[in-house]
Amino acid sequence: MMRITGGRVYDPANGIDGAVKELRIDDHGRFVDAIEGGRTIDATGMIVFPGGVDVHTHVAGGAINFARAMTPEDHRRTQAFIRTKNRRSGLGGMAPTTFATGYLYAGMGWTTVNEAAVPVLSARHTHEELGDIPIVDKSTLALMANNEILLDQLEAGEYERARSVVAWYIWAAKAYGVKAVNPGGVAAWKWGHDAKQLTSPISGYDTLTPGRIITQLARICDDLGLPHPMHLHCNNLGAPGNIATTLDTLRHLEGSRAHIAHSQYHAYGGDGWDSIRSASRQLADYFNAHPGLTTDAGAVLFGDTVTITADGPWQHLLYKLTGRKWGNLDVENETGCGIVPYTYRPSNLVNAVQWATGLELLLLIRDPFQAFLSTDHPNGGCFWRYPEIIKLLMCADFRNECMAKLPEAIRRRIVLPEIDREYTLYEIAASMSAGPARALGLSKKGNLGIGCDADLVIYDADDDAARMFSRPRYVIKGGEIVIEDGEIRETPQGREFLVRPPCDPDIDAFMRPLFEDRYTMSFENYPVEIERIEHADVRPCAPAP
Amino acid sequence: MGGKVTCTLGEVKQKADFIVYWGGNPAECHPRHFTKYTIMRKSKFLPNGRKDRTMVLVDIRETKSAKAADVFLQVRPGKDFELLTILRALIKDQPVDNDRIPETGLTRDVLDDLIRRMKAAKFGCMFFGMGLSMTCGKHMNSAALLTLVAELNAFTKFVAMPMRGHGNVTGADVIMRWQTGYPFGITFNRGYPRYNPGEFSTVDVLVRGDCDAAFIIGADPGGTMPQPAIDHLKRIPTIVLDPHITFTSRLARVHITTAPQGIAAPGTAYRMDELPLPLKPALKSPYPTDEDVVRRINAALDAKPFWLPEDGRPRMLTAQV
Ligand SMILES: [Zn+2]
């Protein structure tokens, strides 16, 4: 039991904006009305936030582990966690090791993370890694938009069957929701092609188009009643002029729920690398006119990183542009993934446009319950650099200072110099916690109300937002103090959220022969057993009647 | 590891119309490879199986696998790297001096034909075996092959895959990577993982006599390592977990008999393409599993006083290169 007194509380889920309020936590790690006894934390003069929620990150599984193998030189100039009595050793850097991932997220005040790209075929691996990420709660999204068994059903117009196939895969993966990456484009990549037009049939199919995959899969997620809508990485990522594809995609989604991943990478104008410019205004206008739609920024920070995505064709292009190492792993029947180390340089016009576009989207989309803090870790920058982005959002002077270091030619290509909005603490709390929790459908997260999980972070007030957000005074997870004064106190094992959507009871009989034809693993061995998930928490679905 | 362009075996089974085995003898070493994954397989995209697929074998000698191949290229021993480098130039139409070709044991016509076939493929896959990765030039050879395959993607779809040996070597490699960032050759002697194959690899540590105890699971170094390493294992307290009597168990101070993995102990094995497969035991064993034993040892260690300094703060590594 614990009470936190005297702190200024920012709890956007309950409309609380800096009021001094006492919080009480019971022995089950929940906020309650009243308690008897227990420890008291005097937070007078401090700032209290709900624990951060990362709606889109890549921290576990075959792809990030491939990236670790490709970047041994990075591990040698990075943060080292030394083994202590209550902490395992590990390394930070561009692709942190599992134990370090938990320590780094918690150390910054984040208590829930959503691993956004899991091939069902290797979900067992992803869950084993997640079991080695301490402190934070976790959820996963299964990659579906290039699954050939599903695409065959969609091409044949078998909607009901397709819906059951998706439900079957989600439960086989022990996932929490559905991720769609470059719908149809990754399947086409298996032949060395891409899918850039939403209305053209994709390679290997007669009539099926990316547009159709998008609308059908979004509808399936809604009909299954998944707590989180379809999580979409649009076609044509990273390409100059891709704003047309992105807006077209959004029009395909009218009438459905959707979360648009890393929208920075999908908001460019121009018609080539020489003329690329930000199209953030057009995209932000769309979001401002469609309040149900959510997105995360996928913001870019200058410096070294490693890019990993299921978008194989994009990674091949990046490899050709950079001439650096290239890793590619196509996963049978389901998806692919590519890995390319990358350095974002302020002197590079394309990178400078990307840097500005991410910030512009966060600043131009008015409602922080719609636009969330993310770097698409590690693609735009590492998650442990989030405090830098918070400072850029909260301080226009600091933005201008950073902009002054960019090439003069950038000014005609971006709108950032015209924006003077500064995020308030309330808006930061919404964008880093309450908003993403709501979008994920995790009703007990990102919320300091009675009955919710007691995940919170307490900061010493500091004029330098980057310093304040990188060194919380306390981080409390499930009612337990895990970080105090920058020290890791406890490393509890978090929960993993997943769903079991309703599905046709005959689906096994339907899947088996198709499976045996396509895959190289036995049908019985494919689904991850629920016993393999550490602290599984199965969340309810609300299927359409 | 540098870059690598690869896929899971199911992609090859479904789509590869052009298959190269380089420095391997699948007919004898991986007898089910042809029928399960490659040339003999029929699929939605290759309905005629063998007729729809082309197989090339590159090796220093004509093994049984050559009979299965459409094209056999006998490369001169130790000239794999030169051949791969010439191929990298030829695919990009860069000039190659005709005098450089004979030393590989092949002719210009044969190489031009190979290039033409590779570029005409819809989906090519190169498997490379011990014959390439373990001969002189070792990782330089594999790196050259991986680069050739990456570059072929400018023309058509191409992937590469190593033909690994047996056991769960891949699994150990995968887990060490997620826990420490490195696959093997790791030391924790400063309290955090450091990597330097050649210095911290087991064989080097043993030959130098740097360790004062050894704990061995799922391996039999006593049967494969050089004599100085074996001598050191005999000198120090060596503890072995193994279901069987092995060279190492004979020289060990302590041998704990454990249940055999996959047969009587559950777990996960990682296949050569890094796919995780569950092990579902069919039998019961009177012996504990490796995992049980390690957990019990850990619990006993936890009861002892902690031996590392309590300075918990992470620090930046800048001094190292
Ligand atoms: Zn992503």
Coordinates of C-alpha atoms in Angstrom, one line a residue, chain A:
Chain A
M1 CA 0.0 0.0 0.0
M2 CA 1.2 3.5 -0.8
R3 CA 0.0 7.0 -0.9
I4 CA 1.5 9.8 -3.0
T5 CA 0.8 13.2 -1.7
G6 CA 1.3 16.8 -2.7
G7 CA 2.3 16.2 -6.4
R8 CA 0.8 18.1 -9.4
V9 CA -1.1 15.4 -11.2
Y10 CA -1.4 15.3 -15.0
D11 CA -4.0 12.7 -15.8
P12 CA -5.6 13.5 -19.2
A13 CA -7.8 10.3 -19.2
N14 CA -9.7 12.0 -16.4
G15 CA -9.2 15.6 -17.5
I16 CA -6.9 16.4 -14.6
D17 CA -4.4 19.1 -15.6
G18 CA -1.9 19.8 -12.9
A19 CA -4.2 19.7 -9.8
V20 CA -2.6 18.8 -6.5
K21 CA -4.2 15.4 -5.7
E22 CA -3.4 12.5 -3.4
L23 CA -3.1 9.1 -5.1
R24 CA -3.7 5.8 -3.1
I25 CA -2.6 2.4 -4.2
D26 CA -3.7 -0.9 -2.7
D27 CA -1.8 -4.2 -2.3
H28 CA -3.0 -5.4 -5.7
G29 CA -1.3 -2.6 -7.4
R30 CA -4.5 -0.7 -8.2
F31 CA -5.6 2.9 -7.5
V32 CA -8.2 3.0 -4.8
D33 CA -10.3 5.5 -2.9
A34 CA -8.9 4.8 0.6
I35 CA -6.2 2.8 2.3
E36 CA -5.0 2.2 5.8
G37 CA -1.3 2.8 6.5
G38 CA 1.5 2.0 4.0
R39 CA 4.3 4.1 2.7
T40 CA 3.8 7.7 1.9
I41 CA 5.8 9.4 -0.9
D42 CA 5.8 13.2 -0.4
A43 CA 5.7 14.5 -4.0
T44 CA 5.3 18.2 -3.1
G45 CA 6.7 20.3 -5.9
M46 CA 6.9 17.2 -8.2
I47 CA 5.0 16.3 -11.3
V48 CA 3.0 13.1 -11.5
F49 CA 2.2 11.3 -14.8
P50 CA 0.7 8.0 -15.8
G51 CA 3.4 5.6 -16.9
G52 CA 4.4 5.9 -20.6
V53 CA 2.8 3.6 -23.2
D54 CA 4.6 2.9 -26.4
V55 CA 2.1 2.1 -29.1
H56 CA 4.7 1.2 -31.7
T57 CA 8.1 -0.2 -31.1
H58 CA 10.3 -3.1 -32.1
V59 CA 12.0 -4.7 -29.1
A60 CA 11.7 -8.5 -29.5
G61 CA 11.8 -11.2 -32.1
G62 CA 13.7 -12.4 -35.2
A63 CA 14.0 -8.9 -36.8
I64 CA 15.5 -7.0 -33.9
N65 CA 17.7 -10.0 -33.0
F66 CA 18.9 -10.0 -36.7
A67 CA 19.8 -6.3 -36.2
R68 CA 21.7 -7.1 -33.0
A69 CA 23.8 -9.6 -34.9
M70 CA 24.5 -7.0 -37.7
T71 CA 25.7 -4.2 -35.4
P72 CA 28.3 -5.7 -33.0
E73 CA 30.4 -2.5 -33.4
D74 CA 27.6 -0.4 -32.0
H75 CA 27.5 -2.5 -28.8
R76 CA 31.1 -1.5 -28.0
R77 CA 30.3 2.2 -27.7
T78 CA 27.1 2.1 -25.7
Q79 CA 25.5 2.0 -22.3
A80 CA 26.5 -1.1 -20.3
F81 CA 24.4 -2.4 -17.5
I82 CA 26.5 -4.2 -15.0
R83 CA 25.2 -7.2 -13.2
T84 CA 24.0 -6.5 -9.7
K85 CA 22.1 -8.5 -7.1
N86 CA 18.7 -7.5 -8.6
R87 CA 19.7 -6.8 -12.2
R88 CA 21.0 -8.8 -15.1
S89 CA 23.7 -7.4 -17.3
G90 CA 23.1 -6.0 -20.8
L91 CA 23.8 -3.5 -23.4
G92 CA 21.9 -0.4 -24.6
G93 CA 22.5 1.2 -28.0
M94 CA 20.6 1.0 -31.2
A95 CA 19.2 -2.5 -30.6
P96 CA 19.4 -3.0 -26.8
T97 CA 19.5 -6.5 -25.3
T98 CA 16.3 -7.7 -23.7
F99 CA 17.1 -7.0 -20.0
A100 CA 18.5 -3.6 -20.9
T101 CA 15.3 -2.9 -22.9
G102 CA 13.2 -3.3 -19.8
Y103 CA 15.6 -1.2 -17.6
L104 CA 15.8 1.6 -20.2
Y105 CA 12.1 1.9 -20.8
A106 CA 11.3 1.8 -17.1
G107 CA 14.2 4.1 -16.3
M108 CA 12.5 6.7 -18.5
G109 CA 9.0 6.2 -17.0
W110 CA 7.5 3.9 -19.7
T111 CA 5.6 1.0 -18.3
T112 CA 3.8 -0.6 -21.3
V113 CA 5.2 -1.4 -24.7
N114 CA 3.5 -2.7 -27.9
E115 CA 5.8 -4.8 -30.1
A116 CA 4.3 -3.9 -33.4
A117 CA 5.5 -6.6 -35.9
V118 CA 5.4 -10.3 -35.1
P119 CA 5.5 -12.9 -37.9
V120 CA 3.2 -15.7 -36.6
L121 CA 5.6 -18.3 -37.7
S122 CA 8.3 -17.0 -35.3
A123 CA 5.9 -15.7 -32.6
R124 CA 7.3 -18.3 -30.2
H125 CA 10.7 -16.6 -30.5
T126 CA 9.2 -13.1 -29.9
H127 CA 7.4 -14.3 -26.7
E128 CA 10.6 -16.0 -25.4
E129 CA 12.4 -12.6 -25.8
L130 CA 9.5 -10.7 -24.3
G131 CA 9.8 -13.0 -21.3
D132 CA 13.3 -11.7 -20.9
I133 CA 12.2 -8.0 -20.9
P134 CA 11.6 -7.1 -17.3
I135 CA 9.3 -4.6 -15.6
V136 CA 7.1 -3.3 -18.4
D137 CA 3.8 -4.9 -19.6
K138 CA 3.8 -6.0 -23.2
S139 CA 1.5 -6.7 -26.1
T140 CA 2.2 -7.8 -29.7
L141 CA 0.7 -7.4 -33.2
A142 CA 0.6 -10.2 -35.7
L143 CA 1.6 -9.4 -39.3
M144 CA -1.3 -10.3 -41.5
A145 CA -1.6 -8.1 -44.7
N146 CA 0.8 -10.3 -46.8
N147 CA -0.3 -13.7 -45.5
E148 CA -0.9 -15.7 -48.7
I149 CA -3.5 -18.0 -47.2
L150 CA -5.5 -14.9 -46.1
L151 CA -4.9 -13.1 -49.4
D152 CA -6.2 -16.1 -51.3
Q153 CA -9.5 -15.9 -49.3
L154 CA -9.8 -12.2 -49.9
E155 CA -9.2 -12.6 -53.6
A156 CA -11.9 -15.3 -53.7
G157 CA -14.3 -13.0 -51.9
E158 CA -14.6 -15.4 -49.0
Y159 CA -15.0 -12.7 -46.3
E160 CA -16.4 -14.8 -43.5
R161 CA -13.7 -17.4 -44.0
A162 CA -11.0 -14.7 -44.1
R163 CA -12.3 -13.3 -40.8
S164 CA -11.9 -16.8 -39.2
V165 CA -8.4 -17.2 -40.7
V166 CA -7.4 -13.9 -39.1
A167 CA -8.8 -15.0 -35.7
W168 CA -7.1 -18.3 -36.0
Y169 CA -3.7 -16.7 -36.7
I170 CA -4.1 -14.1 -33.8
W171 CA -4.7 -16.9 -31.3
A172 CA -1.9 -19.1 -32.8
A173 CA 0.5 -16.2 -32.3
K174 CA -0.9 -15.3 -28.9
A175 CA -1.0 -11.8 -30.2
Y176 CA -3.1 -8.8 -29.1
G177 CA -4.0 -7.4 -32.5
V178 CA -3.3 -7.1 -36.2
K179 CA -0.5 -5.3 -38.0
A180 CA -0.7 -4.6 -41.7
V181 CA 2.6 -3.7 -43.4
N182 CA 2.7 -2.4 -47.0
P183 CA -0.4 -4.5 -47.8
G184 CA 0.3 -6.7 -50.8
G185 CA 3.8 -5.1 -51.3
V186 CA 5.6 -7.6 -49.1
A187 CA 3.9 -10.5 -50.9
A188 CA 5.0 -9.0 -54.2
W189 CA 8.5 -8.5 -52.8
K190 CA 8.8 -12.3 -52.6
W191 CA 9.1 -11.9 -56.4
G192 CA 11.3 -8.9 -56.2
H193 CA 8.4 -6.5 -56.8
D194 CA 6.4 -3.9 -54.7
A195 CA 2.8 -2.6 -54.6
K196 CA 2.7 1.1 -55.0
Q197 CA -0.7 1.6 -56.5
L198 CA -3.7 0.8 -54.3
T199 CA -5.8 0.0 -57.3
S200 CA -3.5 -2.3 -59.2
P201 CA -3.5 -6.1 -58.7
I202 CA -0.5 -7.3 -56.7
S203 CA 2.1 -9.8 -58.1
G204 CA 1.0 -13.4 -57.9
Y205 CA -2.8 -12.4 -57.9
D206 CA -5.3 -11.7 -60.7
T207 CA -7.6 -9.2 -59.1
L208 CA -6.6 -8.6 -55.5
T209 CA -5.4 -5.0 -54.9
P210 CA -3.7 -3.3 -51.8
G211 CA -6.8 -1.2 -51.5
R212 CA -9.0 -4.2 -51.1
I213 CA -6.7 -5.8 -48.5
I214 CA -6.8 -2.6 -46.5
T215 CA -10.6 -2.2 -46.4
Q216 CA -11.2 -5.9 -45.8
L217 CA -8.6 -6.3 -43.0
A218 CA -9.8 -3.1 -41.2
R219 CA -13.3 -4.5 -41.3
I220 CA -12.2 -7.9 -40.0
C221 CA -10.5 -6.2 -37.0
D222 CA -13.7 -4.3 -36.3
D223 CA -16.0 -7.3 -36.7
L224 CA -13.8 -9.4 -34.5
G225 CA -14.1 -6.6 -31.9
L226 CA -10.3 -6.4 -31.3
P227 CA -9.5 -3.9 -28.6
H228 CA -7.0 -2.2 -30.9
P229 CA -8.0 -1.4 -34.5
M230 CA -6.0 -2.5 -37.6
H231 CA -2.5 -1.0 -37.1
L232 CA -1.4 0.0 -40.6
H233 CA 2.0 0.7 -42.1
C234 CA 0.8 2.2 -45.4
N235 CA 2.1 1.4 -48.9
N236 CA 4.9 3.5 -50.4
L237 CA 6.8 4.2 -47.2
G238 CA 9.6 6.7 -47.4
A239 CA 9.0 7.7 -51.0
P240 CA 8.8 11.3 -52.2
G241 CA 5.3 12.2 -53.1
N242 CA 3.8 9.3 -51.0
I243 CA 1.2 11.7 -49.4
A244 CA -1.1 10.8 -52.3
T245 CA -0.9 7.1 -51.4
T246 CA -1.4 7.9 -47.7
L247 CA -4.5 10.1 -48.3
D248 CA -5.9 7.5 -50.7
T249 CA -5.4 4.8 -48.0
L250 CA -7.2 6.9 -45.4
R251 CA -10.1 7.4 -47.8
H252 CA -10.3 3.6 -48.1
L253 CA -10.6 3.4 -44.4
E254 CA -13.6 5.6 -44.0
G255 CA -16.2 3.8 -41.9
S256 CA -13.6 1.7 -40.1
R257 CA -11.4 2.2 -37.1
A258 CA -7.6 2.4 -37.8
H259 CA -4.3 3.3 -36.3
I260 CA -1.7 4.7 -38.8
A261 CA 1.8 3.7 -37.9
H262 CA 4.8 6.1 -38.1
S263 CA 3.0 8.7 -40.2
Q264 CA 6.1 10.8 -40.6
Y265 CA 7.4 8.2 -43.2
H266 CA 4.1 8.6 -45.2
A267 CA 3.8 12.4 -45.4
Y268 CA 6.1 13.6 -48.2
G269 CA 5.5 15.8 -51.2
G270 CA 7.7 16.3 -54.3
D271 CA 8.4 13.9 -57.1
G272 CA 11.9 12.7 -56.4
W273 CA 14.8 12.8 -53.9
D274 CA 15.8 16.2 -55.2
S275 CA 12.4 17.7 -54.6
I276 CA 11.1 15.9 -51.5
R277 CA 9.3 18.1 -49.1
S278 CA 7.1 17.9 -46.1
A279 CA 3.4 17.2 -46.7
S280 CA 2.5 17.2 -43.0
R281 CA -0.2 19.9 -43.4
Q282 CA -2.3 17.8 -45.8
L283 CA -2.0 14.8 -43.5
A284 CA -2.7 16.7 -40.3
D285 CA -5.7 18.3 -41.9
Y286 CA -7.1 14.9 -42.6
F287 CA -6.6 13.8 -39.0
N288 CA -8.1 17.0 -37.6
A289 CA -11.2 16.3 -39.7
H290 CA -11.4 12.7 -38.6
P291 CA -11.2 12.6 -34.8
G292 CA -11.6 8.8 -34.5
L293 CA -8.4 8.1 -36.4
T294 CA -5.1 7.8 -34.5
T295 CA -1.4 7.8 -35.4
D296 CA 2.1 7.7 -34.0
A297 CA 4.7 10.0 -35.3
G298 CA 7.6 7.8 -36.2
A299 CA 9.7 10.9 -35.6
V300 CA 13.3 11.0 -36.7
L301 CA 16.3 12.2 -34.6
F302 CA 19.7 12.9 -36.1
G303 CA 22.3 10.3 -35.4
D304 CA 23.1 6.6 -35.9
T305 CA 20.4 3.9 -35.9
V306 CA 19.5 0.7 -37.5
T307 CA 16.3 0.4 -39.5
I308 CA 14.2 -2.7 -39.3
T309 CA 10.8 -3.2 -41.0
A310 CA 8.7 -5.9 -42.5
D311 CA 8.7 -3.7 -45.6
G312 CA 11.3 -5.7 -47.6
P313 CA 11.2 -3.6 -50.8
W314 CA 11.8 -0.4 -49.0
Q315 CA 14.8 -1.9 -47.2
H316 CA 16.3 -3.0 -50.6
L317 CA 15.9 0.6 -51.8
L318 CA 17.6 2.0 -48.7
Y319 CA 20.5 -0.5 -49.2
K320 CA 20.9 0.7 -52.7
L321 CA 20.8 4.3 -51.6
T322 CA 23.3 3.9 -48.7
G323 CA 25.5 1.0 -49.9
R324 CA 25.7 -0.2 -46.3
K325 CA 24.9 -3.6 -44.9
W326 CA 21.6 -5.2 -45.8
G327 CA 19.8 -8.0 -44.0
N328 CA 16.6 -9.4 -45.5
L329 CA 14.5 -12.3 -44.1
D330 CA 11.4 -13.4 -46.0
V331 CA 9.1 -15.5 -43.9
E332 CA 7.2 -18.3 -45.7
N333 CA 3.6 -17.5 -46.6
E334 CA 3.4 -14.6 -44.1
T335 CA 5.7 -11.7 -44.4
G336 CA 9.3 -10.4 -44.7
C337 CA 11.7 -8.2 -42.9
G338 CA 14.7 -6.0 -43.8
I339 CA 17.5 -4.5 -41.8
V340 CA 19.8 -1.6 -42.8
P341 CA 22.0 0.4 -40.5
Y342 CA 21.4 4.1 -41.1
T343 CA 22.7 7.5 -40.0
Y344 CA 20.3 10.5 -40.2
R345 CA 22.4 13.6 -40.9
P346 CA 21.3 17.2 -40.4
S347 CA 23.3 18.1 -43.5
N348 CA 21.3 15.7 -45.7
L349 CA 18.2 17.5 -47.1
V350 CA 16.1 14.3 -47.1
N351 CA 16.9 13.6 -43.5
A352 CA 16.3 17.2 -42.5
V353 CA 12.8 17.0 -44.1
Q354 CA 12.1 13.8 -42.2
W355 CA 13.2 15.3 -38.9
A356 CA 10.9 18.3 -39.5
T357 CA 7.9 16.3 -40.8
G358 CA 7.7 14.1 -37.6
L359 CA 7.6 17.2 -35.4
E360 CA 5.2 19.0 -37.6
L361 CA 2.7 16.2 -37.5
L362 CA 2.8 16.1 -33.7
L363 CA 2.4 19.8 -33.6
L364 CA -0.3 20.2 -36.4
I365 CA -2.6 17.4 -35.3
R366 CA -4.4 19.3 -32.6
D367 CA -5.7 16.5 -30.4
P368 CA -2.9 14.7 -28.5
F369 CA -5.3 11.8 -28.1
Q370 CA -4.8 11.3 -31.8
A371 CA -1.1 11.7 -32.4
F372 CA 1.4 9.8 -30.2
L373 CA 5.0 10.0 -29.4
S374 CA 7.1 7.4 -31.2
T375 CA 10.2 7.0 -33.3
D376 CA 9.2 3.6 -34.7
H377 CA 12.1 2.4 -32.6
P378 CA 14.8 1.8 -33.8
N379 CA 13.9 3.1 -37.2
G380 CA 13.7 6.9 -36.7
G381 CA 15.9 6.9 -33.5
C382 CA 16.1 4.8 -30.4
F383 CA 13.3 4.9 -27.8
W384 CA 15.6 6.1 -25.1
R385 CA 15.8 9.4 -26.9
Y386 CA 12.1 10.2 -26.4
P387 CA 13.0 13.0 -23.9
E388 CA 14.7 14.9 -26.7
I389 CA 11.5 14.8 -28.7
I390 CA 9.5 16.0 -25.7
K391 CA 11.8 19.0 -25.4
L392 CA 11.4 19.8 -29.1
L393 CA 7.6 19.7 -28.7
M394 CA 7.6 21.8 -25.5
C395 CA 10.0 24.5 -26.4
A396 CA 9.8 26.5 -29.7
D397 CA 13.0 28.3 -29.0
F398 CA 14.9 25.0 -28.8
R399 CA 13.3 23.9 -32.1
N400 CA 14.4 27.1 -33.7
E401 CA 18.0 26.6 -32.4
C402 CA 18.0 23.1 -33.9
M403 CA 16.5 24.4 -37.2
A404 CA 19.3 27.0 -37.5
K405 CA 21.8 24.2 -37.8
L406 CA 20.1 22.8 -40.9
P407 CA 20.9 23.8 -44.5
E408 CA 19.2 27.0 -45.6
A409 CA 17.5 25.2 -48.5
I410 CA 15.4 23.3 -46.0
R411 CA 13.1 26.2 -45.3
R412 CA 11.2 26.0 -48.5
R413 CA 10.5 22.3 -47.9
I414 CA 9.1 22.3 -44.4
V415 CA 6.5 24.2 -42.4
L416 CA 8.1 23.8 -39.0
P417 CA 9.4 27.5 -38.9
E418 CA 5.7 28.7 -39.1
I419 CA 4.6 26.7 -36.1
D420 CA 4.8 28.2 -32.7
R421 CA 2.7 25.7 -30.7
E422 CA 4.3 24.4 -27.6
Y423 CA 3.0 21.2 -25.9
T424 CA 1.8 21.6 -22.3
L425 CA 2.6 18.9 -19.7
Y426 CA -1.0 17.8 -20.0
E427 CA -0.6 17.3 -23.8
I428 CA 2.6 15.4 -23.3
A429 CA 0.9 13.1 -20.9
A430 CA -1.8 12.5 -23.4
S431 CA 0.6 11.9 -26.3
M432 CA 2.9 9.6 -24.4
S433 CA 0.5 7.7 -22.2
A434 CA -3.3 8.3 -22.0
G435 CA -3.7 8.6 -25.8
P436 CA -1.8 5.4 -26.8
A437 CA -3.4 3.5 -24.0
R438 CA -6.8 4.4 -25.2
A439 CA -5.9 3.6 -28.9
L440 CA -4.6 0.2 -27.7
G441 CA -7.9 -0.4 -25.9
L442 CA -6.0 -0.9 -22.6
S443 CA -8.5 0.7 -20.4
K444 CA -6.5 0.3 -17.2
K445 CA -3.3 1.9 -18.6
G446 CA -2.4 5.5 -19.0
N447 CA -5.0 6.4 -16.4
L448 CA -4.7 7.4 -12.8
G449 CA -8.4 6.8 -12.0
I450 CA -9.8 4.4 -9.4
G451 CA -9.5 0.7 -10.4
C452 CA -6.7 1.3 -12.9
D453 CA -3.2 -0.2 -12.8
A454 CA -0.9 1.9 -10.5
D455 CA 1.7 2.6 -13.2
L456 CA 3.0 6.1 -12.7
V457 CA 6.0 8.3 -13.0
I458 CA 7.1 11.2 -10.7
Y459 CA 9.4 13.9 -12.0
D460 CA 11.3 16.6 -10.2
A461 CA 10.1 19.8 -11.9
D462 CA 12.8 21.1 -14.2
D463 CA 12.8 23.8 -16.9
D464 CA 14.8 21.5 -19.2
A465 CA 12.2 19.1 -20.4
A466 CA 14.8 16.6 -21.8
R467 CA 16.6 16.4 -18.5
M468 CA 13.3 16.1 -16.5
F469 CA 11.9 13.3 -18.7
S470 CA 15.1 11.3 -18.9
R471 CA 15.6 11.1 -15.1
P472 CA 12.4 10.5 -13.2
R473 CA 12.5 10.7 -9.4
Y474 CA 10.3 7.6 -9.0
V475 CA 8.8 5.1 -11.4
I476 CA 6.0 2.9 -9.9
K477 CA 4.8 -0.2 -11.8
G478 CA 1.8 -2.0 -10.5
G479 CA 2.2 -0.3 -7.1
E480 CA 5.8 -1.2 -6.7
I481 CA 8.7 1.3 -6.8
V482 CA 10.9 0.1 -9.6
I483 CA 13.1 3.2 -10.1
E484 CA 14.1 5.6 -7.4
D485 CA 16.6 8.5 -8.1
G486 CA 17.8 6.8 -11.2
E487 CA 18.5 3.5 -9.5
I488 CA 16.7 0.3 -10.4
R489 CA 15.0 -0.9 -7.2
E490 CA 12.9 -3.9 -8.3
T491 CA 12.6 -5.8 -11.6
P492 CA 9.2 -7.5 -11.5
Q493 CA 8.0 -9.5 -14.5
G494 CA 5.3 -7.7 -16.4
R495 CA 2.2 -9.1 -18.0
E496 CA 1.6 -9.9 -21.6
F497 CA -1.8 -8.9 -23.1
L498 CA -3.4 -11.0 -25.8
V499 CA -6.8 -11.8 -27.2
R500 CA -8.8 -14.8 -28.3
P501 CA -11.1 -13.6 -31.0
P502 CA -14.2 -15.7 -32.0
C503 CA -13.7 -18.1 -34.9
D504 CA -15.5 -20.8 -36.9
P505 CA -15.0 -24.1 -35.0
D506 CA -14.2 -25.9 -38.3
I507 CA -11.3 -23.5 -39.1
D508 CA -8.6 -26.1 -38.1
A509 CA -9.9 -28.5 -40.6
F510 CA -9.8 -25.8 -43.3
M511 CA -6.4 -24.6 -42.4
R512 CA -4.6 -27.9 -42.1
P513 CA -4.2 -28.9 -45.8
L514 CA -3.4 -25.3 -46.8
F515 CA -0.9 -25.1 -44.0
E516 CA 0.8 -28.4 -44.9
D517 CA 1.2 -27.3 -48.5
R518 CA 2.7 -23.9 -47.7
Y519 CA 4.7 -24.3 -44.5
T520 CA 7.7 -26.4 -43.4
M521 CA 6.6 -26.9 -39.8
S522 CA 4.0 -29.4 -38.6
F523 CA 0.5 -28.0 -38.0
E524 CA 0.5 -29.1 -34.4
N525 CA 3.7 -27.3 -33.6
Y526 CA 2.7 -24.0 -35.1
P527 CA 0.5 -22.4 -32.5
V528 CA 2.3 -21.0 -29.5
E529 CA 0.9 -22.7 -26.3
I530 CA -0.6 -20.4 -23.8
E531 CA 1.6 -21.9 -21.1
R532 CA 4.6 -20.5 -23.0
I533 CA 3.5 -16.9 -22.3
E534 CA 4.8 -15.5 -19.0
H535 CA 1.9 -13.8 -17.1
A536 CA -0.5 -14.0 -19.9
D537 CA -3.5 -11.7 -19.5
V538 CA -6.2 -12.5 -22.1
R539 CA -8.3 -9.4 -22.8
P540 CA -11.9 -9.6 -24.0
C541 CA -13.0 -8.9 -27.6
A542 CA -16.3 -7.2 -28.4
P543 CA -17.3 -8.8 -31.7
A544 CA -20.1 -7.2 -33.8
P545 CA -23.4 -9.0 -33.2

